[in-house]
Amino acid sequence: MKRQTIAFIVLILCMLGARAEDSIKVSAADLQALVQRVERLEQKAEKDSVSQKVGRKGALTRGPIMDGAGANAIWNITNVTRSDRKYHYLDLNGTIYAGYTSKDPEVQTASGKTEDELYNYLTSKELPAEMTDEEFTQVMVWHRGLAVPAARGVNDEKVLRGKELFTQIGCDYCHRPTWTTGSDEVRDPNNFPLTASMPRYPNQKIWPYTDMIQHKLCMENDIRTGWCRTTPLWGRGLHRKATGDLYEARMHDTRARNVIEAIMWHGYSNQSDAYWPTQQFYKLNKEDRDAVVAFINAI
């Protein structure tokens, strides 16, 4: 049985009210049925992922588009080429992802391209621009004007209890609730010709629930040597409603299918920067754990 399958079964049992230190009694028939159900879901997910292996697309909700580390997010997350970026965003080496992808038989079949054709396409520096300069500027204006979804259930007793516990167990150490923004001077490190009419929103008090710092969580299948930026929590509770996704796509790489699974990944290793708060969460009774989940989903 896959480790992910086992972890998911433990997750379900926790959601049903079992504490980490409790003895859990489950019939062999029920356990086998649960295993089969989870494995069917895994097989479906693997099948559905085949068509997404070429030109991966990702949500634009987790990083700034201009000014700073995320300046080219519309390019390096979506891989949409434009006049100043006529090539794909790849790994730091520039060939590893292209090498593995071009050799994948499923990708070759889905794309109708040979290994050489795929490799040359992925590493080309002279691809046609898929987005015009005008379209890019229009997206910038639109994206900068997007409002963050309002928090839900802010007066609900369960949500308020969860907010209190969120701080008590130390989640807010990395998921810092609030910041005040700066003067909002629009700059593009790549000198893209942004218009002077670009809207500004200076000195805004925001509630993103992130420290904007990279931490080590020491999870299985880590990316980029395991460092990951604290994912902003605001609006994430609306992911399924906004996208129609089957899962909540939590964490920096969307690996977690819901809040509890995301918390479990935080405590995957005792070397994790978030190990202590995760242990405190495990020690809560089910009512309090549910309250923390309700608060996180309400942000």
Coordinates of C-alpha atoms in Angstrom, one line a residue:
M1 CA 0.0 0.0 0.0
K2 CA 1.3 3.5 -0.9
R3 CA 2.4 5.7 2.0
Q4 CA 0.1 8.4 0.7
T5 CA -2.8 5.9 0.9
I6 CA -1.9 5.1 4.6
A7 CA -1.6 8.8 5.4
F8 CA -5.0 9.5 3.9
I9 CA -6.7 6.7 5.9
V10 CA -5.1 8.1 9.1
L11 CA -6.4 11.5 8.1
I12 CA -10.0 10.2 7.7
L13 CA -9.8 8.5 11.1
C14 CA -8.6 11.7 12.6
M15 CA -11.5 13.6 11.0
L16 CA -13.9 11.1 12.5
G17 CA -12.6 12.1 16.0
A18 CA -9.7 9.8 16.8
R19 CA -6.8 11.4 18.6
A20 CA -3.2 10.5 17.6
E21 CA -2.6 8.6 20.7
D22 CA -6.0 6.7 20.8
S23 CA -6.5 3.1 19.9
I24 CA -8.7 2.9 16.9
K25 CA -11.0 -0.1 16.2
V26 CA -12.0 -0.6 12.6
S27 CA -13.3 -3.8 11.1
A28 CA -11.2 -5.5 8.5
A29 CA -14.1 -5.3 6.0
D30 CA -14.5 -1.5 6.6
L31 CA -10.7 -0.9 6.3
Q32 CA -10.4 -2.9 3.1
A33 CA -13.3 -1.0 1.6
L34 CA -11.6 2.3 2.6
V35 CA -8.3 1.2 1.1
Q36 CA -10.1 0.2 -2.2
R37 CA -11.9 3.6 -2.3
V38 CA -8.7 5.6 -1.8
E39 CA -6.8 3.5 -4.3
R40 CA -9.5 4.1 -6.9
L41 CA -9.3 7.8 -6.3
E42 CA -5.5 7.7 -6.7
Q43 CA -5.8 5.8 -10.0
K44 CA -8.3 8.4 -11.3
A45 CA -6.0 11.2 -10.2
E46 CA -3.0 9.7 -12.0
K47 CA -5.1 9.1 -15.2
D48 CA -6.4 12.7 -15.1
S49 CA -2.9 14.1 -14.7
V50 CA -1.6 12.7 -18.0
S51 CA -3.1 15.5 -20.1
Q52 CA -1.6 18.1 -17.8
K53 CA 2.1 17.1 -18.2
V54 CA 2.8 19.4 -21.1
G55 CA 2.7 23.1 -20.4
R56 CA 1.6 22.9 -16.8
K57 CA -0.7 25.6 -15.7
G58 CA -1.1 27.0 -12.1
A59 CA -3.3 29.4 -10.3
L60 CA -2.1 33.0 -10.1
T61 CA -3.5 33.5 -6.5
R62 CA -0.3 32.9 -4.5
G63 CA 2.2 35.5 -5.5
P64 CA 2.6 39.1 -6.7
I65 CA 2.8 39.6 -10.5
M66 CA 5.0 42.6 -10.4
D67 CA 7.8 44.0 -8.3
G68 CA 10.0 41.5 -6.4
A69 CA 10.3 37.8 -6.5
G70 CA 7.0 37.1 -8.3
A71 CA 7.5 39.7 -11.0
N72 CA 7.1 37.2 -13.8
A73 CA 4.5 34.9 -12.3
I74 CA 2.2 35.3 -15.3
W75 CA 5.0 33.8 -17.3
N76 CA 6.9 31.4 -15.0
I77 CA 3.7 29.8 -13.6
T78 CA 1.6 29.6 -16.7
N79 CA 4.4 29.4 -19.3
V80 CA 2.7 31.9 -21.6
T81 CA 5.3 33.5 -23.8
R82 CA 5.3 37.2 -24.6
S83 CA 7.5 39.7 -26.5
D84 CA 10.2 39.8 -23.8
R85 CA 9.9 36.1 -22.9
K86 CA 9.9 34.0 -26.0
Y87 CA 10.9 30.8 -24.2
H88 CA 9.5 28.6 -21.4
Y89 CA 10.2 28.8 -17.8
L90 CA 12.2 25.7 -16.9
D91 CA 14.3 24.4 -14.0
L92 CA 17.4 26.3 -12.9
N93 CA 19.6 24.0 -15.2
G94 CA 17.3 24.6 -18.1
T95 CA 17.3 21.1 -19.4
I96 CA 16.3 18.6 -16.7
Y97 CA 12.6 19.1 -16.9
A98 CA 12.7 19.2 -20.7
G99 CA 14.8 16.0 -20.8
Y100 CA 12.5 14.0 -18.5
T101 CA 9.3 15.3 -20.1
S102 CA 10.4 14.7 -23.7
K103 CA 11.3 11.0 -22.8
D104 CA 7.8 10.4 -21.3
P105 CA 5.8 8.1 -23.6
E106 CA 2.5 9.4 -22.2
V107 CA 3.6 13.0 -23.1
Q108 CA 4.7 11.9 -26.5
T109 CA 1.3 10.3 -27.1
A110 CA -0.7 13.2 -25.8
S111 CA 1.2 15.8 -27.7
G112 CA 1.8 13.8 -30.9
K113 CA 5.4 14.8 -30.9
T114 CA 8.7 12.8 -30.9
E115 CA 11.3 13.0 -28.1
D116 CA 13.4 15.3 -30.2
E117 CA 10.5 17.5 -31.2
L118 CA 9.4 17.8 -27.6
Y119 CA 12.8 18.7 -26.3
N120 CA 13.4 21.2 -29.0
Y121 CA 10.1 22.8 -28.3
L122 CA 10.6 23.0 -24.5
T123 CA 14.1 24.5 -24.8
S124 CA 13.5 26.8 -27.7
K125 CA 14.5 30.5 -27.2
E126 CA 12.5 31.8 -30.2
L127 CA 8.9 30.7 -29.6
P128 CA 6.1 32.9 -30.9
A129 CA 4.6 35.3 -28.4
E130 CA 1.3 34.0 -27.1
M131 CA 0.4 37.3 -25.3
T132 CA 0.7 40.7 -26.8
D133 CA 2.2 43.7 -24.9
E134 CA -1.3 45.2 -24.7
E135 CA -2.8 42.1 -23.4
F136 CA -0.1 41.8 -20.7
T137 CA -0.7 45.4 -19.6
Q138 CA -4.4 44.8 -19.5
V139 CA -3.9 41.7 -17.3
M140 CA -1.7 43.8 -15.0
V141 CA -4.4 46.5 -14.5
W142 CA -7.0 43.8 -13.9
H143 CA -5.0 41.8 -11.5
R144 CA -3.8 44.7 -9.4
G145 CA -7.4 45.8 -8.9
L146 CA -8.7 42.4 -7.7
A147 CA -10.1 42.6 -4.2
V148 CA -9.3 39.8 -1.7
P149 CA -12.4 37.8 -0.9
A150 CA -14.0 38.8 2.4
A151 CA -13.6 36.5 5.3
R152 CA -16.7 34.4 6.1
G153 CA -18.4 33.7 9.4
V154 CA -16.3 36.2 11.3
N155 CA -18.9 36.3 14.1
D156 CA -19.4 32.6 14.3
E157 CA -18.5 31.2 17.7
K158 CA -16.7 28.2 16.2
V159 CA -14.6 30.4 13.9
L160 CA -13.8 32.7 16.7
R161 CA -12.7 29.8 18.9
G162 CA -10.5 28.6 16.0
K163 CA -8.9 32.0 15.6
E164 CA -8.0 31.9 19.3
L165 CA -6.5 28.4 19.1
F166 CA -4.7 29.3 15.8
T167 CA -2.6 31.8 17.9
Q168 CA -2.4 29.7 21.0
I169 CA -0.8 26.7 19.2
G170 CA 1.7 28.9 17.3
C171 CA 0.3 28.8 13.7
D172 CA 0.6 32.6 13.6
Y173 CA 4.3 32.5 14.0
C174 CA 4.7 31.8 10.3
H175 CA 1.2 32.6 9.1
R176 CA 1.5 36.1 10.4
P177 CA -2.0 37.7 10.2
T178 CA -1.5 41.2 9.1
W179 CA 0.9 43.6 7.3
T180 CA 0.8 47.2 6.0
T181 CA 1.9 47.7 2.4
G182 CA 4.4 50.3 1.2
S183 CA 4.2 53.1 -1.3
D184 CA 3.4 50.8 -4.2
E185 CA 5.9 52.1 -6.8
V186 CA 5.3 49.9 -9.8
R187 CA 8.6 48.4 -11.1
D188 CA 9.3 45.6 -13.5
P189 CA 12.8 44.1 -13.1
N190 CA 12.6 43.1 -16.7
N191 CA 11.9 46.6 -17.9
F192 CA 8.6 45.7 -19.5
P193 CA 7.0 48.9 -20.9
L194 CA 4.3 49.3 -18.2
T195 CA 1.9 52.3 -18.7
A196 CA 2.0 55.3 -16.5
S197 CA -1.7 54.8 -15.8
M198 CA -1.1 51.6 -13.8
P199 CA -3.3 51.9 -10.7
R200 CA -1.6 52.2 -7.3
Y201 CA -2.9 51.0 -3.9
P202 CA -0.4 52.3 -1.3
N203 CA -0.3 51.8 2.5
Q204 CA -3.0 49.2 2.7
K205 CA -3.5 47.1 5.8
I206 CA -3.9 43.5 4.6
W207 CA -4.6 40.2 6.3
P208 CA -2.8 37.5 4.2
Y209 CA -1.7 35.2 7.1
T210 CA 1.8 34.7 5.9
D211 CA 5.3 35.9 6.9
M212 CA 6.4 35.8 3.3
I213 CA 9.4 33.9 4.3
Q214 CA 10.7 30.5 3.1
H215 CA 10.8 27.7 5.7
K216 CA 11.9 24.0 5.8
L217 CA 9.1 21.6 6.3
C218 CA 11.2 18.5 5.4
M219 CA 8.3 16.7 3.6
E220 CA 8.4 13.7 1.3
N221 CA 8.9 14.7 -2.4
D222 CA 10.1 18.2 -1.5
I223 CA 10.7 20.7 -4.3
R224 CA 13.7 23.1 -4.5
T225 CA 15.6 21.4 -1.7
G226 CA 12.6 21.6 0.6
W227 CA 12.3 25.3 1.0
C228 CA 8.8 26.7 0.6
R229 CA 7.3 30.1 1.2
T230 CA 4.5 30.4 3.8
T231 CA 1.4 30.2 1.7
P232 CA -1.0 33.1 2.3
L233 CA -4.3 31.7 3.7
W234 CA -6.6 34.5 2.7
G235 CA -9.2 33.3 0.2
R236 CA -7.9 29.8 0.1
G237 CA -11.1 28.5 1.7
L238 CA -12.9 29.4 -1.5
H239 CA -10.7 27.3 -3.8
R240 CA -13.2 24.5 -4.5
K241 CA -16.1 26.9 -4.9
A242 CA -14.1 29.1 -7.3
T243 CA -12.5 26.3 -9.4
G244 CA -14.9 23.3 -9.1
D245 CA -11.9 21.3 -7.9
L246 CA -12.5 18.0 -6.1
Y247 CA -9.9 18.9 -3.4
E248 CA -8.8 22.1 -1.7
A249 CA -5.3 22.2 -3.2
R250 CA -3.7 23.4 0.0
M251 CA 0.0 24.3 0.7
H252 CA 2.7 25.8 -1.5
D253 CA 2.6 23.0 -4.1
T254 CA -1.2 22.2 -3.7
R255 CA -0.4 18.7 -2.5
A256 CA -2.8 18.7 0.4
R257 CA -6.4 17.8 -0.3
N258 CA -7.8 19.7 2.7
V259 CA -6.8 21.7 5.8
I260 CA -6.1 18.7 8.1
E261 CA -3.9 17.0 5.5
A262 CA -2.0 20.2 5.1
I263 CA -1.4 20.4 8.9
M264 CA -0.3 16.7 8.8
W265 CA 2.3 17.5 6.2
H266 CA 3.6 20.3 8.3
G267 CA 4.5 17.7 11.0
Y268 CA 5.7 15.0 8.6
S269 CA 9.3 15.3 10.0
N270 CA 10.4 16.3 13.5
Q271 CA 13.0 18.5 11.7
S272 CA 10.1 20.6 10.2
D273 CA 10.0 24.3 11.2
A274 CA 6.3 23.8 11.9
Y275 CA 6.7 20.5 13.9
W276 CA 5.8 22.1 17.3
P277 CA 2.6 23.8 16.3
T278 CA 1.5 20.6 14.5
Q279 CA 2.0 18.6 17.7
Q280 CA -0.1 21.1 19.6
F281 CA -2.8 20.7 17.0
Y282 CA -2.7 16.9 17.5
K283 CA -3.2 17.3 21.2
L284 CA -6.5 19.3 20.8
N285 CA -9.8 17.5 21.2
K286 CA -11.9 17.0 18.0
E287 CA -14.1 20.0 18.7
D288 CA -11.1 22.3 19.0
R289 CA -9.5 20.8 15.9
D290 CA -12.7 21.4 13.9
A291 CA -12.7 25.0 15.2
V292 CA -9.2 25.6 13.9
V293 CA -10.2 24.1 10.5
A294 CA -13.3 26.3 10.4
F295 CA -11.2 29.4 11.1
I296 CA -8.7 28.6 8.4
N297 CA -11.4 27.9 5.9
A298 CA -13.1 31.2 6.8
I299 CA -10.0 33.4 6.3

